């Protein structure tokens, strides 16, 4: 019975893992990169007017508000982000009319527009439009080119499979403690399995947390039924549910349609300062501007444990305080659980060291999926070839593996290249950066098929890994050529966000270069093996080894 | 402080791997065999160091963030030890002790 149980779990693990493996690889990699979304955006907008010393927030707010009045006096919503934490510049946001209503709530969806300002003069600083790190981060759960709800279903389903794969993986791993540290290289399948185990078991707490919390994150899409049974169908009832669960006691007021004069943003500052002290804001914004139901919202910088700092809400007509998160009643245990689990997933609270630890664990997860996929295919193909069966389908899987496992990193590098090569003034450049990513990925996916007559799969692996090494290795040079923030300058200035990106790209280039080098050696071994007549296998193997070493 | 925590976790994992016969022989110490008591002592030391590493994280960063930190640190420490066992098994103990010394100095 026990044997049968383990066997069925093993079946579930291998097939469940394979089915959505490519999606999982995509989610793990873009999600890992997403932990550095702000830092990546900073690199992709080298003209960012970085604020490195403390500038008085009261002065910045006056400048920002003047600029908003100038460019967005009609907008219903304004926000000002201060340069604190992982925000590097003073920026303003407003919502323009977009003439579309995709969610069907009868209101214009609007489109957010942002500008960066010089923190001392309040003048607009032109930075190139980019999706930045945020676009990579968003695609790890919302994909791209796919309608949002469908994307959520696909990523949730993948997370579900991932959770199944993790649990079955623990069940079928016979020596989880004995093999805890074990990696034996140079032993083919054995080595792949060792690597798969190490990459899965060492960050297991992370893997379980990230998978489970990913499912929880999207539960309002996947478990809609729970909401509709208690609150009823439709957008209005759904909003009612969210108000109860997440408002934290602040009734979210929609615009009443009655015009009213609003106070300035700066008018509430004296009260904010008495509550939090000077220069403690993360953002300040106003909703329903010009309406009798307008309110001003302010977020506090810093984190208390896993949570964001507090928030304050003021009536924008009378200036009266409506809500202080520090004084509100505790949220329900369900809401608290949701918030803890999702903040663990996002890791917003993490400083730079912990962020790196998150990133490493997530990369190990990426490696876990990759090694699993590689093992699945080679193991079956070798067995099929040994038995003289057709291995066409398995070769197909292996070809997709190359185009995904090596191809996606190349595509991400292409995204960074596009960022610097598409002219800064090009209207739809942000969209085209992303298009470049997917076009390059598609080419990489097609490459093993198109080259299958001339190149062996090992050669395609070697080629793509080397290409990845070249693309990542030259990014710092591209940065030096297309901005005034080359690696030497940024290191001398102590700008570790910018320098860190370049140095990390070098590190990636080294890793891909090493992997490519290994693959190239494998290619030459295979070519030699093909040349030497197969007189005696033992002799051949020895001869080749001699030549190679 | 966080580096001290990392170095303790790292040495903890070295102790735990020394308690395992395959890794003990990989690291090729001056002796070939260990008594049962020594194995037990290594295990106790390993877990104890890991726990101290966790305690440091939580005292330094608060319980919630400290726990997250601890798991992240332990993951990287274990990864480092498994790489050392593969590629530099004989130097593992020296590197571990040097890291611990650095951790104490930096704290």
mmCIF file of C-alpha atoms in Angstrom, chain A residues 224-241:
data_model
loop_
_atom_site.group_PDB
_atom_site.id
_atom_site.type_symbol
_atom_site.label_atom_id
_atom_site.label_comp_id
_atom_site.label_asym_id
_atom_site.label_seq_id
_atom_site.Cartn_x
_atom_site.Cartn_y
_atom_site.Cartn_z
ATOM 1 C CA UNK A 224 -15.848 34.246 -6.610
ATOM 2 C CA UNK A 225 -18.638 31.905 -5.534
ATOM 3 C CA UNK A 226 -17.853 32.536 -1.899
ATOM 4 C CA UNK A 227 -18.425 36.255 -2.394
ATOM 5 C CA UNK A 228 -21.557 35.931 -4.518
ATOM 6 C CA UNK A 229 -23.301 33.540 -2.082
ATOM 7 C CA UNK A 230 -23.084 36.074 0.727
ATOM 8 C CA UNK A 231 -23.157 39.360 -1.133
ATOM 9 C CA UNK A 232 -24.897 38.583 -4.414
ATOM 10 C CA UNK A 233 -23.819 38.882 -8.013
ATOM 11 C CA UNK A 234 -22.601 41.958 -9.818
ATOM 12 C CA UNK A 235 -19.945 44.633 -9.592
ATOM 13 C CA UNK A 236 -21.812 46.668 -6.979
ATOM 14 C CA UNK A 237 -22.105 43.797 -4.535
ATOM 15 C CA UNK A 238 -18.513 42.873 -5.134
ATOM 16 C CA UNK A 239 -17.501 46.389 -4.187
ATOM 17 C CA UNK A 240 -19.660 46.136 -1.086
ATOM 18 C CA UNK A 241 -17.695 43.028 -0.090
#
